[in-house]
PDB file of C-alpha atoms and ligand atoms in Angstrom:
ATOM      1  CA  ASN A  99       5.673  22.088   7.516  1.00  0.00           C
ATOM      2  CA  LEU A 100       4.898  18.510   8.441  1.00  0.00           C
ATOM      3  CA  GLY A 101       5.747  18.868  12.142  1.00  0.00           C
ATOM      4  CA  ILE A 102       7.118  15.810  13.885  1.00  0.00           C
ATOM      5  CA  ILE A 103       6.972  12.887  11.460  1.00  0.00           C
ATOM      6  CA  ASN A 104       6.355   9.628  13.318  1.00  0.00           C
ATOM      7  CA  ILE A 105       7.721   6.445  11.813  1.00  0.00           C
ATOM      8  CA  PRO A 106       6.255   3.143  13.039  1.00  0.00           C
ATOM      9  CA  VAL A 107       8.890   0.428  13.260  1.00  0.00           C
ATOM     10  CA  ASN A 108       8.729  -3.343  12.809  1.00  0.00           C
ATOM     11  CA  VAL A 109      11.695  -5.215  14.262  1.00  0.00           C
ATOM     12  CA  ILE A 110      12.371  -8.663  12.766  1.00  0.00           C
ATOM     13  CA  VAL A 111      14.833 -10.650  14.875  1.00  0.00           C
ATOM     14  CA  VAL A 112      16.397 -13.649  13.104  1.00  0.00           C
ATOM     15  CA  TYR A 113      18.640 -15.666  15.407  1.00  0.00           C
ATOM     16  CA  SER A 114      20.832 -18.737  15.332  1.00  0.00           C
ATOM     17  CA  ASN A 115      21.660 -18.713  19.043  1.00  0.00           C
ATOM     18  CA  ALA A 116      20.369 -17.264  22.312  1.00  0.00           C
ATOM     19  CA  ASP A 117      22.631 -14.169  22.191  1.00  0.00           C
ATOM     20  CA  GLU A 118      21.275 -13.167  18.799  1.00  0.00           C
ATOM     21  CA  ASN A 119      17.714 -13.507  20.110  1.00  0.00           C
ATOM     22  CA  ILE A 120      18.086 -10.080  21.686  1.00  0.00           C
ATOM     23  CA  SER A 121      15.867  -8.940  24.539  1.00  0.00           C
ATOM     24  CA  ASN A 122      12.947  -6.555  24.313  1.00  0.00           C
ATOM     25  CA  ALA A 123      15.025  -4.242  26.520  1.00  0.00           C
ATOM     26  CA  GLN A 124      17.768  -4.174  23.873  1.00  0.00           C
ATOM     27  CA  ILE A 125      15.172  -3.375  21.205  1.00  0.00           C
ATOM     28  CA  SER A 126      13.683  -0.515  23.221  1.00  0.00           C
ATOM     29  CA  SER A 127      17.151   0.869  23.901  1.00  0.00           C
ATOM     30  CA  GLN A 128      17.619   1.208  20.131  1.00  0.00           C
ATOM     31  CA  ILE A 129      14.251   2.894  19.610  1.00  0.00           C
ATOM     32  CA  ALA A 130      15.215   5.336  22.386  1.00  0.00           C
ATOM     33  CA  VAL A 131      18.488   6.228  20.618  1.00  0.00           C
ATOM     34  CA  LEU A 132      16.653   6.900  17.344  1.00  0.00           C
ATOM     35  CA  ASN A 133      14.219   9.164  19.186  1.00  0.00           C
ATOM     36  CA  ASP A 134      17.076  11.060  20.840  1.00  0.00           C
ATOM     37  CA  ASP A 135      19.296  11.413  17.784  1.00  0.00           C
ATOM     38  CA  PHE A 136      16.570  12.481  15.335  1.00  0.00           C
ATOM     39  CA  ARG A 137      15.230  15.051  17.838  1.00  0.00           C
ATOM     40  CA  LYS A 138      18.626  16.473  18.878  1.00  0.00           C
ATOM     41  CA  ALA A 139      17.864  15.121  22.341  1.00  0.00           C
ATOM     42  CA  ASN A 140      21.091  13.096  22.511  1.00  0.00           C
ATOM     43  CA  ASN A 141      23.090  13.976  25.605  1.00  0.00           C
ATOM     44  CA  ASP A 142      26.373  14.348  23.657  1.00  0.00           C
ATOM     45  CA  VAL A 143      25.145  17.079  21.286  1.00  0.00           C
ATOM     46  CA  ASN A 144      26.973  19.574  23.518  1.00  0.00           C
ATOM     47  CA  GLU A 145      30.244  18.163  22.126  1.00  0.00           C
ATOM     48  CA  VAL A 146      29.559  19.688  18.691  1.00  0.00           C
ATOM     49  CA  PRO A 147      32.350  22.226  18.052  1.00  0.00           C
ATOM     50  CA  THR A 148      31.377  25.900  17.924  1.00  0.00           C
ATOM     51  CA  GLU A 149      32.011  25.994  14.171  1.00  0.00           C
ATOM     52  CA  PHE A 150      29.143  23.550  13.568  1.00  0.00           C
ATOM     53  CA  GLU A 151      26.910  24.392  16.534  1.00  0.00           C
ATOM     54  CA  GLY A 152      24.411  26.397  14.499  1.00  0.00           C
ATOM     55  CA  LEU A 153      24.089  23.518  12.035  1.00  0.00           C
ATOM     56  CA  ALA A 154      23.157  20.747  14.483  1.00  0.00           C
ATOM     57  CA  ALA A 155      19.543  19.918  13.640  1.00  0.00           C
ATOM     58  CA  ASP A 156      16.458  18.684  15.402  1.00  0.00           C
ATOM     59  CA  SER A 157      15.357  16.570  12.426  1.00  0.00           C
ATOM     60  CA  GLU A 158      11.835  16.213  13.843  1.00  0.00           C
ATOM     61  CA  PHE A 159      11.367  12.482  13.338  1.00  0.00           C
ATOM     62  CA  SER A 160      10.052  10.165  16.031  1.00  0.00           C
ATOM     63  CA  PHE A 161       9.943   6.361  16.070  1.00  0.00           C
ATOM     64  CA  THR A 162       7.466   4.006  17.719  1.00  0.00           C
ATOM     65  CA  LEU A 163       7.841   0.252  17.960  1.00  0.00           C
ATOM     66  CA  ALA A 164       4.863  -1.313  16.204  1.00  0.00           C
ATOM     67  CA  ASN A 165       5.633  -5.049  16.170  1.00  0.00           C
ATOM     68  CA  THR A 166       8.475  -7.410  17.010  1.00  0.00           C
ATOM     69  CA  TYR A 167       8.818 -10.699  15.131  1.00  0.00           C
ATOM     70  CA  ARG A 168      11.228 -13.455  16.145  1.00  0.00           C
ATOM     71  CA  TYR A 169      12.438 -16.322  13.950  1.00  0.00           C
ATOM     72  CA  ALA A 170      14.904 -19.092  14.798  1.00  0.00           C
ATOM     73  CA  ASP A 171      17.051 -19.982  11.794  1.00  0.00           C
ATOM     74  CA  SER A 172      20.146 -22.158  11.539  1.00  0.00           C
ATOM     75  CA  ARG A 173      21.991 -19.715   9.267  1.00  0.00           C
ATOM     76  CA  THR A 174      24.796 -18.000  11.207  1.00  0.00           C
ATOM     77  CA  SER A 175      25.590 -15.133   8.817  1.00  0.00           C
ATOM     78  CA  TRP A 176      23.416 -13.412   6.257  1.00  0.00           C
ATOM     79  CA  GLY A 177      25.697 -11.116   4.252  1.00  0.00           C
ATOM     80  CA  THR A 178      24.546  -7.875   2.643  1.00  0.00           C
ATOM     81  CA  ASN A 179      22.594  -9.243  -0.345  1.00  0.00           C
ATOM     82  CA  ASN A 180      19.086  -8.983   1.162  1.00  0.00           C
ATOM     83  CA  ALA A 181      18.888 -12.762   1.785  1.00  0.00           C
ATOM     84  CA  VAL A 182      17.302 -12.169   5.182  1.00  0.00           C
ATOM     85  CA  LYS A 183      14.591 -10.066   3.551  1.00  0.00           C
ATOM     86  CA  SER A 184      13.607 -12.786   1.089  1.00  0.00           C
ATOM     87  CA  ALA A 185      13.491 -15.317   3.921  1.00  0.00           C
ATOM     88  CA  TYR A 186      11.472 -13.005   6.206  1.00  0.00           C
ATOM     89  CA  PRO A 187       9.675 -10.357   4.122  1.00  0.00           C
ATOM     90  CA  PRO A 188       9.013  -6.853   5.447  1.00  0.00           C
ATOM     91  CA  VAL A 189       5.631  -6.136   7.021  1.00  0.00           C
ATOM     92  CA  SER A 190       3.754  -3.111   5.590  1.00  0.00           C
ATOM     93  CA  PRO A 191       6.893  -1.445   4.162  1.00  0.00           C
ATOM     94  CA  GLU A 192       4.776   1.307   2.552  1.00  0.00           C
ATOM     95  CA  THR A 193       3.910   2.616   6.010  1.00  0.00           C
ATOM     96  CA  HIS A 194       6.490   1.036   8.354  1.00  0.00           C
ATOM     97  CA  LEU A 195      10.253   1.061   8.708  1.00  0.00           C
ATOM     98  CA  ASN A 196      11.327  -2.582   8.841  1.00  0.00           C
ATOM     99  CA  ILE A 197      14.502  -3.397  10.750  1.00  0.00           C
ATOM    100  CA  TRP A 198      16.019  -6.874  10.479  1.00  0.00           C
ATOM    101  CA  VAL A 199      18.357  -7.790  13.321  1.00  0.00           C
ATOM    102  CA  CYS A 200      20.514 -10.733  12.281  1.00  0.00           C
ATOM    103  CA  ASN A 201      24.195 -11.539  12.121  1.00  0.00           C
ATOM    104  CA  ILE A 202      25.480 -10.017   8.864  1.00  0.00           C
ATOM    105  CA  GLY A 203      29.086 -11.179   9.247  1.00  0.00           C
ATOM    106  CA  GLY A 204      32.212  -9.949   7.492  1.00  0.00           C
ATOM    107  CA  GLY A 205      32.674  -7.030   9.908  1.00  0.00           C
ATOM    108  CA  ILE A 206      29.622  -5.247   8.507  1.00  0.00           C
ATOM    109  CA  LEU A 207      27.630  -3.389  11.126  1.00  0.00           C
ATOM    110  CA  GLY A 208      24.522  -2.641   9.099  1.00  0.00           C
ATOM    111  CA  TYR A 209      23.154  -1.779   5.661  1.00  0.00           C
ATOM    112  CA  ALA A 210      20.182   0.138   4.319  1.00  0.00           C
ATOM    113  CA  GLN A 211      18.101   0.696   1.201  1.00  0.00           C
ATOM    114  CA  PHE A 212      17.628   4.236  -0.117  1.00  0.00           C
ATOM    115  CA  PRO A 213      14.078   5.513  -0.719  1.00  0.00           C
ATOM    116  CA  GLY A 214      12.486   4.736  -4.062  1.00  0.00           C
ATOM    117  CA  GLY A 215      13.622   1.101  -4.241  1.00  0.00           C
ATOM    118  CA  ASN A 216      11.789  -2.209  -4.276  1.00  0.00           C
ATOM    119  CA  LEU A 217       9.341  -2.420  -1.358  1.00  0.00           C
ATOM    120  CA  ALA A 218      10.151  -6.108  -0.898  1.00  0.00           C
ATOM    121  CA  THR A 219      13.639  -5.174   0.248  1.00  0.00           C
ATOM    122  CA  ASP A 220      12.879  -1.809   1.850  1.00  0.00           C
ATOM    123  CA  GLY A 221      14.290  -1.157   5.315  1.00  0.00           C
ATOM    124  CA  VAL A 222      17.534  -1.579   7.238  1.00  0.00           C
ATOM    125  CA  VAL A 223      19.536  -4.528   8.527  1.00  0.00           C
ATOM    126  CA  CYS A 224      21.757  -4.562  11.616  1.00  0.00           C
ATOM    127  CA  SER A 225      23.860  -7.143  13.386  1.00  0.00           C
ATOM    128  CA  PRO A 226      22.664  -7.734  16.966  1.00  0.00           C
ATOM    129  CA  GLN A 227      26.056  -6.766  18.463  1.00  0.00           C
ATOM    130  CA  PHE A 228      25.627  -3.218  17.137  1.00  0.00           C
ATOM    131  CA  PHE A 229      21.938  -2.725  17.873  1.00  0.00           C
ATOM    132  CA  GLY A 230      20.866  -0.661  20.882  1.00  0.00           C
ATOM    133  CA  THR A 231      22.837   0.163  24.014  1.00  0.00           C
ATOM    134  CA  THR A 232      22.232  -2.780  26.343  1.00  0.00           C
ATOM    135  CA  GLY A 233      22.392  -6.572  26.226  1.00  0.00           C
ATOM    136  CA  TYR A 234      24.377  -8.240  23.421  1.00  0.00           C
ATOM    137  CA  VAL A 235      26.279  -5.122  22.281  1.00  0.00           C
ATOM    138  CA  GLN A 236      29.940  -4.630  21.510  1.00  0.00           C
ATOM    139  CA  ALA A 237      32.090  -1.498  21.955  1.00  0.00           C
ATOM    140  CA  PRO A 238      32.900   0.815  20.220  1.00  0.00           C
ATOM    141  CA  PHE A 239      29.600   0.359  18.374  1.00  0.00           C
ATOM    142  CA  ASP A 240      27.400   0.010  21.437  1.00  0.00           C
ATOM    143  CA  LYS A 241      25.591   3.344  21.444  1.00  0.00           C
ATOM    144  CA  GLY A 242      22.959   2.564  18.837  1.00  0.00           C
ATOM    145  CA  ARG A 243      24.492   4.836  16.211  1.00  0.00           C
ATOM    146  CA  THR A 244      24.700   2.175  13.512  1.00  0.00           C
ATOM    147  CA  MET A 245      20.914   2.405  13.268  1.00  0.00           C
ATOM    148  CA  THR A 246      20.987   6.210  13.346  1.00  0.00           C
ATOM    149  CA  HIS A 247      23.392   6.058  10.376  1.00  0.00           C
ATOM    150  CA  GLU A 248      21.403   3.405   8.477  1.00  0.00           C
ATOM    151  CA  VAL A 249      18.070   5.144   9.055  1.00  0.00           C
ATOM    152  CA  GLY A 250      19.808   8.261   7.689  1.00  0.00           C
ATOM    153  CA  HIS A 251      20.407   6.297   4.456  1.00  0.00           C
ATOM    154  CA  TYR A 252      16.813   4.986   4.529  1.00  0.00           C
ATOM    155  CA  LEU A 253      15.756   8.663   4.648  1.00  0.00           C
ATOM    156  CA  ASN A 254      17.957   9.504   1.619  1.00  0.00           C
ATOM    157  CA  LEU A 255      21.226  10.658   3.201  1.00  0.00           C
ATOM    158  CA  ARG A 256      24.572   9.863   1.572  1.00  0.00           C
ATOM    159  CA  HIS A 257      27.833   9.432   3.405  1.00  0.00           C
ATOM    160  CA  ILE A 258      29.228  12.770   4.431  1.00  0.00           C
ATOM    161  CA  TRP A 259      32.198  12.478   2.037  1.00  0.00           C
ATOM    162  CA  GLY A 260      29.846  11.696  -0.871  1.00  0.00           C
ATOM    163  CA  ASP A 261      31.587   8.349  -1.455  1.00  0.00           C
ATOM    164  CA  GLY A 262      34.201  10.043  -3.635  1.00  0.00           C
ATOM    165  CA  ARG A 263      36.954  12.626  -3.766  1.00  0.00           C
ATOM    166  CA  CYS A 264      36.636  16.260  -2.643  1.00  0.00           C
ATOM    167  CA  LYS A 265      34.371  17.296  -5.500  1.00  0.00           C
ATOM    168  CA  GLN A 266      31.961  14.404  -5.017  1.00  0.00           C
ATOM    169  CA  ASP A 267      28.907  15.880  -3.331  1.00  0.00           C
ATOM    170  CA  ASP A 268      26.658  14.382  -0.666  1.00  0.00           C
ATOM    171  CA  PHE A 269      23.919  16.679  -2.052  1.00  0.00           C
ATOM    172  CA  VAL A 270      23.845  18.643   1.203  1.00  0.00           C
ATOM    173  CA  SER A 271      25.344  22.132   1.093  1.00  0.00           C
ATOM    174  CA  ASP A 272      26.118  22.683   4.786  1.00  0.00           C
ATOM    175  CA  THR A 273      28.221  19.529   5.233  1.00  0.00           C
ATOM    176  CA  PRO A 274      31.861  20.293   4.349  1.00  0.00           C
ATOM    177  CA  SER A 275      33.297  18.205   1.526  1.00  0.00           C
ATOM    178  CA  SER A 276      35.766  15.483   2.370  1.00  0.00           C
ATOM    179  CA  ASP A 277      37.618  12.842   0.407  1.00  0.00           C
ATOM    180  CA  GLY A 278      36.925   9.764   2.459  1.00  0.00           C
ATOM    181  CA  PRO A 279      35.543   8.389   5.705  1.00  0.00           C
ATOM    182  CA  ASN A 280      36.984   9.096   9.141  1.00  0.00           C
ATOM    183  CA  TYR A 281      37.352   6.262  11.639  1.00  0.00           C
ATOM    184  CA  GLY A 282      37.827   5.901  15.371  1.00  0.00           C
ATOM    185  CA  CYS A 283      37.478   9.116  17.295  1.00  0.00           C
ATOM    186  CA  PRO A 284      39.142  11.940  15.328  1.00  0.00           C
ATOM    187  CA  SER A 285      40.392  15.044  17.066  1.00  0.00           C
ATOM    188  CA  TYR A 286      39.006  18.426  16.047  1.00  0.00           C
ATOM    189  CA  PRO A 287      39.914  19.931  13.687  1.00  0.00           C
ATOM    190  CA  THR A 288      40.449  17.198  11.105  1.00  0.00           C
ATOM    191  CA  VAL A 289      41.196  18.936   7.796  1.00  0.00           C
ATOM    192  CA  ASN A 290      40.474  17.465   4.353  1.00  0.00           C
ATOM    193  CA  CYS A 291      39.652  19.258   1.094  1.00  0.00           C
ATOM    194  CA  ARG A 292      40.875  22.509   2.769  1.00  0.00           C
ATOM    195  CA  THR A 293      38.049  22.638   5.312  1.00  0.00           C
ATOM    196  CA  ASN A 294      37.365  21.082   8.699  1.00  0.00           C
ATOM    197  CA  ASP A 295      35.578  17.761   8.379  1.00  0.00           C
ATOM    198  CA  MET A 296      32.274  17.344  10.206  1.00  0.00           C
ATOM    199  CA  THR A 297      33.611  14.076  11.630  1.00  0.00           C
ATOM    200  CA  MET A 298      30.954  14.072  14.330  1.00  0.00           C
ATOM    201  CA  ASN A 299      28.185  13.691  11.745  1.00  0.00           C
ATOM    202  CA  TYR A 300      26.141  10.463  11.940  1.00  0.00           C
ATOM    203  CA  MET A 301      26.900   9.852   8.260  1.00  0.00           C
ATOM    204  CA  ASP A 302      30.661   9.519   8.768  1.00  0.00           C
ATOM    205  CA  TYR A 303      32.293   6.191   9.813  1.00  0.00           C
ATOM    206  CA  VAL A 304      33.569   7.172  13.265  1.00  0.00           C
ATOM    207  CA  ASP A 305      32.890   5.244  16.497  1.00  0.00           C
ATOM    208  CA  ASP A 306      29.437   5.522  18.049  1.00  0.00           C
ATOM    209  CA  ALA A 307      30.654   7.799  20.860  1.00  0.00           C
ATOM    210  CA  CYS A 308      32.165  10.230  18.343  1.00  0.00           C
ATOM    211  CA  MET A 309      29.106  10.920  16.149  1.00  0.00           C
ATOM    212  CA  TYR A 310      26.374  13.166  17.531  1.00  0.00           C
ATOM    213  CA  MET A 311      24.729  15.359  14.887  1.00  0.00           C
ATOM    214  CA  PHE A 312      22.770  15.651  11.658  1.00  0.00           C
ATOM    215  CA  SER A 313      23.018  19.030   9.917  1.00  0.00           C
ATOM    216  CA  GLU A 314      20.160  21.373   9.001  1.00  0.00           C
ATOM    217  CA  GLY A 315      20.805  20.579   5.335  1.00  0.00           C
ATOM    218  CA  GLN A 316      20.539  16.852   6.007  1.00  0.00           C
ATOM    219  CA  LYS A 317      17.260  17.484   7.832  1.00  0.00           C
ATOM    220  CA  VAL A 318      15.852  19.263   4.762  1.00  0.00           C
ATOM    221  CA  ARG A 319      16.989  16.400   2.495  1.00  0.00           C
ATOM    222  CA  MET A 320      15.432  13.733   4.746  1.00  0.00           C
ATOM    223  CA  ARG A 321      12.126  15.550   5.079  1.00  0.00           C
ATOM    224  CA  ALA A 322      11.855  16.294   1.345  1.00  0.00           C
ATOM    225  CA  ILE A 323      10.963  12.659   0.623  1.00  0.00           C
ATOM    226  CA  PHE A 324       7.763  13.099   2.656  1.00  0.00           C
ATOM    227  CA  ALA A 325       6.536  16.031   0.534  1.00  0.00           C
ATOM    228  CA  PRO A 326       3.795  15.430  -2.075  1.00  0.00           C
ATOM    229  CA  GLY A 327       5.194  13.070  -4.703  1.00  0.00           C
ATOM    230  CA  GLY A 328       8.169  12.191  -2.481  1.00  0.00           C
ATOM    231  CA  ALA A 329       9.415   8.621  -2.209  1.00  0.00           C
ATOM    232  CA  ARG A 330       8.173   8.129   1.357  1.00  0.00           C
ATOM    233  CA  GLU A 331       5.015  10.220   1.250  1.00  0.00           C
ATOM    234  CA  SER A 332       2.996   7.001   1.739  1.00  0.00           C
ATOM    235  CA  MET A 333       4.338   6.732   5.288  1.00  0.00           C
ATOM    236  CA  LEU A 334       2.429   9.804   6.451  1.00  0.00           C
ATOM    237  CA  PRO A 335      -0.845   9.055   8.261  1.00  0.00           C
TER     238      PRO A 335
HETATM  239  N1  LIG B  46      27.230   0.723   6.968  1.00  0.00           N
HETATM  240  C1  LIG B  46      28.294   1.033   7.892  1.00  0.00           C
HETATM  241  C2  LIG B  46      29.117  -0.223   8.116  1.00  0.00           C
HETATM  242  O1  LIG B  46      28.561  -1.284   8.315  1.00  0.00           O
HETATM  243  C3  LIG B  46      27.760   1.532   9.203  1.00  0.00           C
HETATM  244  C4  LIG B  46      28.674   2.421   9.946  1.00  0.00           C
HETATM  245  C5  LIG B  46      28.044   2.852  11.255  1.00  0.00           C
HETATM  246  N2  LIG B  46      28.972   3.525  12.098  1.00  0.00           N
HETATM  247  C6  LIG B  46      28.912   3.489  13.447  1.00  0.00           C
HETATM  248  N3  LIG B  46      29.745   4.161  14.170  1.00  0.00           N
HETATM  249  N4  LIG B  46      28.019   2.779  14.053  1.00  0.00           N
HETATM  250  O2  LIG B  46      30.318  -0.197   8.071  1.00  0.00           O
HETATM  251 ZN1   ZN B  47      26.598   4.078   5.414  1.00  0.00          ZN
HETATM  252 CA1   CA B  48      28.232  18.708   1.446  1.00  0.00          CA
END
């Protein structure tokens, strides 16, 4: 048992205008959401339906802001092809989670790299409008959950529907199978593949206010990469 695993975070802000040069307050609001969501300290966890109550996990990860870097750049959208990472390389990716905050464009909120990939592109990217809970944020993605979702990917989680039809697994046994993402704020129960979807899971595609849990199985999968030989073992002190 590794106890609480602390992840030091570097935030790399790349901006083309004053709005995108988000405040330190906006950055700390995002770190606070990560600390709440990965410790089951989020104040909406009480909305988890009884069926899934016993599965809502304290994932036992904490996050501390290590360094903030700010770069002015005339580019106004960066896409999802890691261009921002080549322009502004990650700092100590073997021990730190690097988060680039820049306008991605194309309606994309954020994207992440799974563990085990190239260190030069390791980390997560988020558009400033969907980062944190204060400042330059835009409803309905203004509760910091884009980063909770992307850090879930960074820690090896798949989308809850497994990115395929009912039989496509997300490699987590306590998340019910589904055949596609849910959007907006679904009512409970939402039935797909003959079972109730866990629409309130951070790894679905619902609005920020409508996602509020990781499952125990997802916790086990995230923490497994910190075991000896695991893809993120090097992050442990
Ligand atoms: N990678 C997903 C996207 O950009 C993130 C979805 C996050 N969902 C949310 N409610 N914040 O579409
Ligand atoms: Zn995703
Ligand atoms: Ca599952």
